[in-house]
Backbone as CSV, one residue per row, in Angstrom:
resi,resn,N_x,N_y,N_z,CA_x,CA_y,CA_z,C_x,C_y,C_z
1,MET,-49.267,48.563,0.534,-48.745,50.104,-1.085,-49.791,50.762,-1.815
2,LYS,-49.697,51.916,-1.124,-51.135,52.761,-2.150,-50.716,52.898,-3.001
3,MET,-51.560,53.084,-4.577,-51.059,53.059,-5.820,-51.613,54.533,-6.293
4,ARG,-51.039,55.263,-7.226,-51.247,56.606,-7.858,-51.887,56.367,-9.304
5,LYS,-51.821,56.044,-9.824,-52.673,56.404,-11.414,-53.835,56.985,-12.255
6,LYS,-53.750,57.297,-13.755,-54.844,58.338,-13.393,-55.802,57.762,-13.963
7,ALA,-55.779,55.935,-13.958,-57.317,56.057,-14.308,-57.056,54.627,-13.026
8,PRO,-58.754,53.805,-12.916,-58.591,53.149,-11.976,-57.981,51.077,-12.162
9,ILE,-57.430,51.051,-10.654,-57.578,49.838,-10.101,-58.405,48.557,-10.983
10,ARG,-58.960,48.348,-10.950,-60.228,46.763,-10.707,-59.545,45.600,-10.589
11,ILE,-59.802,44.526,-9.815,-59.471,43.395,-9.281,-60.783,42.547,-9.227
12,ILE,-59.581,41.738,-10.357,-61.533,40.228,-10.167,-61.629,39.042,-9.995
13,GLY,-61.169,37.853,-8.921,-60.727,37.434,-8.762,-61.977,35.997,-7.575
14,ASP,-61.208,34.817,-7.837,-62.074,34.484,-6.892,-61.342,34.610,-4.807
15,SER,-61.143,33.681,-4.798,-60.957,33.730,-2.758,-59.848,33.896,-2.536
16,MET,-58.921,33.936,-3.616,-57.579,34.230,-3.487,-57.874,35.865,-3.248
17,VAL,-58.071,36.277,-3.750,-58.130,37.849,-3.758,-59.272,38.965,-2.845
18,LYS,-59.288,37.791,-1.899,-60.510,38.844,-0.156,-59.430,39.473,-0.253
19,THR,-58.635,38.786,0.377,-58.304,40.963,0.830,-56.408,41.332,0.413
20,MET,-56.872,41.441,-0.721,-55.833,42.379,-1.817,-55.988,43.318,-1.723
21,SER,-57.015,43.866,-1.560,-57.366,45.529,-1.521,-56.767,46.089,-0.209
22,SER,-56.255,45.185,0.337,-55.034,46.220,1.662,-53.977,45.919,1.318
23,GLN,-53.898,45.612,-0.014,-52.370,45.502,-0.268,-52.261,46.662,-1.146
24,VAL,-53.405,46.413,-2.645,-52.912,47.294,-3.981,-54.331,48.283,-3.758
25,LYS,-54.198,49.679,-3.090,-55.058,50.088,-3.223,-54.833,51.967,-3.621
26,CYS,-56.462,51.851,-5.050,-56.232,52.543,-5.434,-57.342,53.347,-5.494
27,ARG,-57.818,54.996,-5.005,-58.582,55.377,-5.090,-59.173,56.397,-5.547
28,MET,-58.756,56.241,-6.986,-59.583,56.240,-8.364,-60.922,55.896,-8.100
29,ARG,-62.086,56.945,-8.402,-63.416,56.499,-8.814,-63.977,55.159,-9.966
30,GLY,-64.628,53.745,-9.936,-64.305,52.813,-10.355,-63.253,51.941,-9.802
31,SER,-62.229,52.031,-8.941,-61.407,50.923,-8.300,-61.872,50.262,-7.134
32,GLY,-61.538,48.877,-7.362,-61.667,48.134,-6.198,-61.397,46.933,-6.160
33,CYS,-61.829,45.764,-5.795,-61.345,44.105,-5.989,-62.866,43.785,-5.425
34,THR,-63.003,43.168,-6.304,-64.206,41.596,-6.226,-63.762,40.910,-5.602
35,SER,-64.389,39.694,-4.999,-64.079,39.006,-4.932,-64.873,37.718,-4.612
36,LEU,-64.991,37.198,-5.608,-66.242,35.884,-5.893,-65.198,34.043,-5.084
37,SER,-65.363,34.077,-4.126,-65.642,32.763,-3.047,-65.859,31.805,-3.644
38,GLY,-65.406,30.749,-4.642,-65.778,29.540,-4.417,-66.436,29.754,-6.318
39,ALA,-65.578,30.976,-6.701,-66.235,30.980,-8.317,-64.973,30.019,-8.986
40,LYS,-66.392,30.487,-10.503,-65.730,28.871,-10.867,-64.766,29.925,-12.886
41,ILE,-64.745,30.078,-13.399,-63.732,30.854,-14.453,-64.653,31.288,-15.531
42,MET,-65.905,30.666,-15.572,-66.553,31.296,-15.786,-67.772,31.991,-14.983
43,ASP,-67.770,31.746,-14.123,-68.105,33.807,-13.611,-67.181,34.309,-13.335
44,ILE,-65.722,34.057,-13.210,-65.492,35.249,-13.150,-64.934,36.155,-14.516
45,ARG,-65.656,35.091,-15.911,-64.952,35.312,-16.606,-66.454,36.174,-17.210
46,LYS,-67.590,36.262,-17.134,-69.035,36.871,-16.536,-68.842,37.860,-16.009
47,LYS,-67.962,38.172,-14.398,-68.450,39.018,-13.922,-67.131,40.355,-14.613
48,VAL,-66.039,39.554,-15.068,-64.578,40.343,-15.961,-65.258,41.132,-17.797
49,GLU,-66.402,40.560,-17.817,-67.577,41.290,-18.878,-67.902,42.079,-18.575
50,GLU,-69.358,42.004,-17.293,-69.529,42.962,-17.000,-68.750,44.364,-16.192
51,GLU,-67.890,44.550,-16.136,-67.110,44.882,-15.461,-65.616,45.864,-16.116
52,ALA,-65.828,45.195,-17.454,-65.559,46.180,-18.805,-65.668,46.263,-19.334
53,ALA,-67.419,46.331,-19.382,-68.059,46.892,-20.257,-68.353,48.387,-20.100
54,SER,-68.205,48.341,-18.162,-68.832,49.627,-17.595,-67.229,50.936,-17.543
55,MET,-66.560,49.886,-18.254,-64.947,50.998,-17.017,-64.474,51.719,-18.910
56,GLU,-64.459,52.488,-19.216,-63.435,53.507,-20.088,-62.354,53.077,-19.766
57,ASP,-61.579,53.521,-19.597,-60.160,53.721,-18.847,-59.356,52.853,-17.502
58,GLY,-58.352,52.229,-17.580,-58.112,51.493,-15.970,-56.701,50.851,-16.793
59,MET,-56.626,49.985,-15.887,-56.448,48.619,-15.240,-57.645,47.805,-14.528
60,LEU,-57.836,46.294,-15.221,-58.631,45.414,-15.173,-57.265,43.969,-14.793
61,ILE,-57.081,43.815,-13.822,-56.424,42.334,-13.029,-57.383,41.405,-12.805
62,ILE,-57.084,40.286,-13.358,-57.879,38.540,-13.833,-57.028,38.045,-12.788
63,GLN,-58.202,36.890,-11.631,-57.211,36.128,-11.088,-58.445,35.263,-11.133
64,GLY,-58.456,34.018,-11.648,-59.380,32.537,-11.693,-58.334,31.772,-11.028
65,GLY,-58.911,30.476,-10.254,-58.298,29.403,-9.880,-59.192,27.885,-10.292
66,GLY,-58.774,27.005,-9.479,-59.602,25.773,-10.495,-60.754,25.488,-9.337
67,ASN,-61.285,26.197,-9.142,-62.936,25.764,-8.557,-63.482,25.325,-9.471
68,SER,-63.512,25.607,-10.843,-64.314,24.004,-11.768,-63.906,23.288,-11.991
69,LEU,-62.936,22.712,-11.622,-62.626,21.141,-12.593,-62.911,20.665,-11.025
70,GLU,-63.212,19.269,-11.579,-63.417,18.370,-10.895,-62.711,18.170,-9.701
71,TYR,-64.070,17.588,-8.569,-62.841,17.477,-7.755,-62.122,15.906,-7.482
72,VAL,-61.136,16.359,-7.001,-60.015,14.737,-6.660,-59.911,14.337,-6.329
73,GLY,-59.517,14.685,-4.895,-59.626,14.247,-3.613,-58.648,14.075,-2.868
74,GLU,-59.122,15.293,-1.341,-57.591,15.283,-0.504,-56.614,14.177,-0.990
75,ASP,-56.484,13.321,-0.470,-56.205,12.041,-1.096,-54.779,12.138,-2.015
76,GLU,-55.166,12.173,-2.199,-54.864,12.190,-4.206,-53.503,13.583,-4.110
77,THR,-53.964,14.733,-3.690,-53.859,15.886,-3.851,-52.886,16.382,-3.237
78,ARG,-52.315,15.686,-1.596,-51.739,16.051,-0.500,-51.308,14.082,-0.064
79,PRO,-49.580,14.613,-0.114,-49.047,16.317,0.335,-49.099,17.040,-1.174
80,ARG,-48.877,18.426,-1.418,-48.547,18.913,-2.298,-46.806,18.384,-2.581
81,GLU,-46.578,17.233,-3.414,-45.309,16.702,-3.954,-45.140,15.631,-4.659
82,GLY,-44.763,15.432,-5.374,-44.985,14.312,-6.590,-44.791,14.133,-7.899
83,PRO,-45.375,13.755,-8.114,-45.883,13.826,-10.000,-47.082,14.242,-10.355
84,PHE,-48.202,13.112,-9.799,-49.583,14.064,-10.383,-49.942,14.987,-9.269
85,TYR,-49.603,15.452,-8.169,-49.617,17.063,-7.814,-49.305,17.900,-8.849
86,GLU,-47.708,17.945,-9.510,-47.598,18.574,-10.500,-47.996,18.799,-11.713
87,HIS,-48.537,17.291,-12.599,-49.138,17.061,-13.106,-50.172,18.298,-13.257
88,LEU,-51.696,18.080,-11.898,-52.688,18.339,-11.327,-52.897,20.204,-11.912
89,ARG,-51.607,20.669,-10.974,-51.258,22.187,-11.027,-50.886,22.547,-12.602
90,ARG,-50.357,21.703,-13.402,-49.460,22.366,-14.513,-50.854,22.602,-15.351
91,SER,-51.875,21.106,-15.206,-53.009,20.714,-16.297,-54.046,21.996,-15.917
92,THR,-54.375,22.129,-15.090,-54.999,23.808,-13.765,-54.314,24.490,-14.607
93,ASN,-53.746,24.815,-14.447,-52.702,26.453,-15.454,-52.719,26.135,-17.395
94,ARG,-53.056,25.173,-16.917,-52.704,24.896,-19.116,-54.361,25.005,-19.381
95,ARG,-55.433,24.406,-18.240,-57.171,25.153,-18.591,-57.363,26.361,-18.449
96,LEU,-56.839,27.196,-17.518,-56.012,28.895,-16.766,-56.386,29.799,-18.796
97,GLN,-54.763,28.805,-18.854,-54.626,30.015,-19.277,-55.270,29.936,-21.209
98,GLU,-56.089,28.364,-21.023,-56.523,28.372,-22.566,-57.824,29.463,-22.442
99,GLU,-58.353,29.589,-21.325,-59.304,30.547,-21.174,-59.231,31.945,-21.403
100,LEU,-58.573,32.023,-20.977,-57.501,33.848,-20.626,-58.201,33.644,-22.591
101,LEU,-56.594,33.709,-22.576,-56.291,33.407,-23.938,-57.549,33.414,-24.834
102,LYS,-58.060,32.900,-24.495,-59.766,33.230,-25.588,-60.841,34.637,-25.423
103,MET,-59.985,34.744,-23.649,-60.487,36.498,-23.542,-59.757,37.157,-23.826
104,LYS,-58.730,36.953,-24.448,-57.730,38.025,-24.753,-57.818,38.277,-26.550
105,ILE,-58.517,37.113,-27.426,-58.561,37.025,-28.087,-59.906,38.047,-28.027
106,GLU,-60.581,37.388,-27.165,-62.836,38.240,-28.067,-62.099,40.143,-27.263
107,TRP,-61.443,40.049,-26.061,-60.931,41.475,-25.399,-60.082,42.467,-27.430
108,MET,-58.973,41.818,-27.446,-58.698,41.972,-28.408,-59.204,42.652,-29.789
109,LYS,-60.537,41.910,-30.337,-61.417,41.610,-31.711,-62.232,43.250,-31.302
110,GLU,-62.401,43.393,-29.589,-63.774,44.548,-29.476,-61.873,45.761,-29.443
111,LYS,-61.486,45.567,-29.908,-60.618,46.710,-29.094,-60.371,47.937,-28.707
112,LYS,-60.609,46.389,-27.110,-60.789,47.290,-25.455,-59.723,47.892,-24.785
113,GLY,-58.407,47.775,-25.577,-57.385,47.518,-25.083,-56.142,46.053,-24.800
114,LYS,-55.145,47.014,-23.898,-54.156,45.630,-24.499,-54.375,44.610,-23.275
115,LEU,-53.930,43.389,-23.166,-54.526,42.484,-22.375,-52.903,41.719,-21.886
116,ASN,-52.712,41.300,-20.718,-51.643,41.251,-19.566,-51.514,39.128,-19.486
117,PHE,-50.596,38.599,-18.873,-50.114,38.336,-18.035,-49.792,37.988,-17.586
118,ILE,-49.148,37.690,-16.154,-48.869,37.805,-15.042,-49.197,36.282,-14.453
119,ASP,-47.243,34.767,-13.741,-48.159,34.438,-13.403,-47.594,34.114,-11.447
120,MET,-49.282,34.314,-11.127,-48.017,33.961,-9.940,-47.424,32.843,-8.946
121,ASP,-47.835,31.807,-10.128,-46.916,30.118,-9.388,-45.874,30.085,-9.003
122,SER,-45.134,31.110,-9.592,-43.727,31.587,-9.254,-43.703,31.550,-8.209
123,VAL,-44.147,32.983,-7.860,-44.299,33.915,-6.682,-44.632,32.700,-5.001
124,VAL,-46.076,31.830,-5.730,-46.376,31.313,-4.913,-45.223,29.798,-3.960
125,ASP,-45.153,29.232,-5.095,-44.488,27.982,-5.092,-43.474,28.076,-4.414
126,GLN,-42.862,28.621,-4.186,-40.475,29.226,-3.996,-41.493,29.411,-2.249
127,PHE,-42.106,29.630,-2.261,-42.102,29.214,-0.373,-42.671,29.353,-0.079
128,SER,-43.605,28.964,1.960,-44.740,28.519,2.172,-45.936,29.250,2.860
129,LEU,-46.220,30.110,1.449,-47.183,31.201,1.755,-48.625,30.950,2.036
130,ASN,-48.893,29.473,1.700,-50.211,28.902,2.220,-50.609,28.335,3.502
131,GLU,-52.206,28.455,3.761,-53.176,28.293,4.864,-52.326,26.852,4.697
132,LYS,-53.525,25.901,6.181,-53.521,24.931,6.313,-54.144,24.550,5.218
133,ASP,-55.640,24.360,4.889,-56.138,23.794,3.668,-54.804,23.639,2.083
134,GLY,-53.922,24.336,2.012,-53.118,24.118,1.055,-53.875,25.248,-0.459
135,VAL,-54.270,25.884,-0.400,-54.973,26.351,-1.663,-55.176,27.550,-0.844
136,HIS,-55.865,28.298,-0.205,-55.139,29.554,0.165,-54.505,30.122,0.526
137,LEU,-54.260,31.446,0.285,-52.719,32.075,0.520,-52.978,32.672,1.965
138,ASN,-52.158,32.332,2.905,-52.113,32.756,4.564,-51.814,34.379,4.050
139,ASP,-51.744,35.122,5.795,-51.168,36.576,5.549,-50.160,37.382,4.509
140,ALA,-48.624,36.506,4.745,-48.374,36.646,3.936,-47.174,36.581,2.511
141,GLY,-48.524,34.655,2.060,-47.951,35.223,0.645,-49.444,36.100,0.315
142,THR,-51.431,36.444,0.212,-51.293,37.736,0.544,-50.624,38.703,0.291
143,ALA,-49.328,39.252,0.565,-48.808,40.198,1.058,-47.969,40.281,0.320
144,ARG,-47.116,39.099,-0.141,-46.345,38.849,-1.206,-46.745,38.821,-2.638
145,MET,-47.663,38.345,-2.951,-48.894,38.570,-3.848,-49.065,39.682,-4.670
146,GLY,-49.671,40.764,-3.509,-50.053,42.349,-3.180,-48.310,42.570,-3.542
147,ARG,-46.982,42.759,-3.430,-46.146,43.202,-3.374,-45.853,42.863,-5.040
148,ARG,-45.738,41.630,-5.370,-45.466,41.792,-6.973,-46.494,41.819,-7.884
149,LEU,-48.064,41.961,-7.628,-48.917,42.930,-8.696,-48.742,43.857,-8.393
150,CYS,-48.145,44.675,-7.412,-47.549,46.574,-7.674,-46.872,46.463,-8.467
151,GLU,-45.069,45.481,-7.983,-44.256,45.574,-9.188,-44.281,45.581,-10.545
152,TRP,-45.697,44.748,-11.196,-46.042,44.442,-12.225,-46.857,45.546,-12.337
153,MET,-48.006,46.163,-11.797,-48.234,47.545,-12.015,-47.371,48.772,-12.243
154,ARG,-46.024,48.828,-11.457,-45.325,49.876,-11.325,-45.065,49.633,-12.614
155,ALA,-44.220,48.729,-13.389,-43.153,48.224,-14.567,-44.461,48.775,-15.270
156,ARG,-45.476,49.182,-14.997,-46.358,49.547,-16.582,-46.457,51.174,-15.964
157,SER,-46.306,51.564,-15.509,-45.894,53.449,-15.493,-47.425,53.306,-14.336
158,LEU,-47.417,52.970,-13.378,-47.739,53.374,-11.708,-47.235,53.463,-11.005
159,GLN,-47.333,55.112,-10.211,-46.981,55.218,-8.892,-47.205,54.831,-8.156
160,LEU,-46.165,55.120,-6.635,-46.831,54.479,-5.545,-46.637,56.101,-4.853
161,MET,-47.905,56.219,-4.342,-47.685,57.176,-3.427,-47.239,57.253,-1.792
162,ASP,-46.716,58.434,-1.947,-46.300,57.810,0.234,-46.923,57.728,0.767
163,GLN,-46.977,57.415,2.384,-48.332,57.130,2.875,-48.484,57.842,3.858
């Protein structure tokens, strides 16, 4: 989907957003997608701080995964069912939300603009949208996440461009 907006759209995240630029398109100067494969939460935070400093106006979308979490082990996290996996996923999300909340507070202190949160877990968990590794999104998952981001941005007054 191509989007039209009066300001650029920047997407920053780990390997989950690697092909997101093919789903969410904005041709404005300063737009783009930065994928830091294997990036830890703090790596993404540093990149966000760099990008936000140079952005005058625009939409900054941040995606962060659990790359900095302690390795638990394949046997303990697969199959992707059961109480242990659910606890691990929830604790991962809680840690991410805490880190993003800190960023939000700092952002608001500096009055750089509004910061909103979108939870992709509900979109991804409902379907079989992961690669065989159980971590990364397959093509259908990337497309679904891209459509969800487009819907979310449209709700914040973005307009679709005819292809």
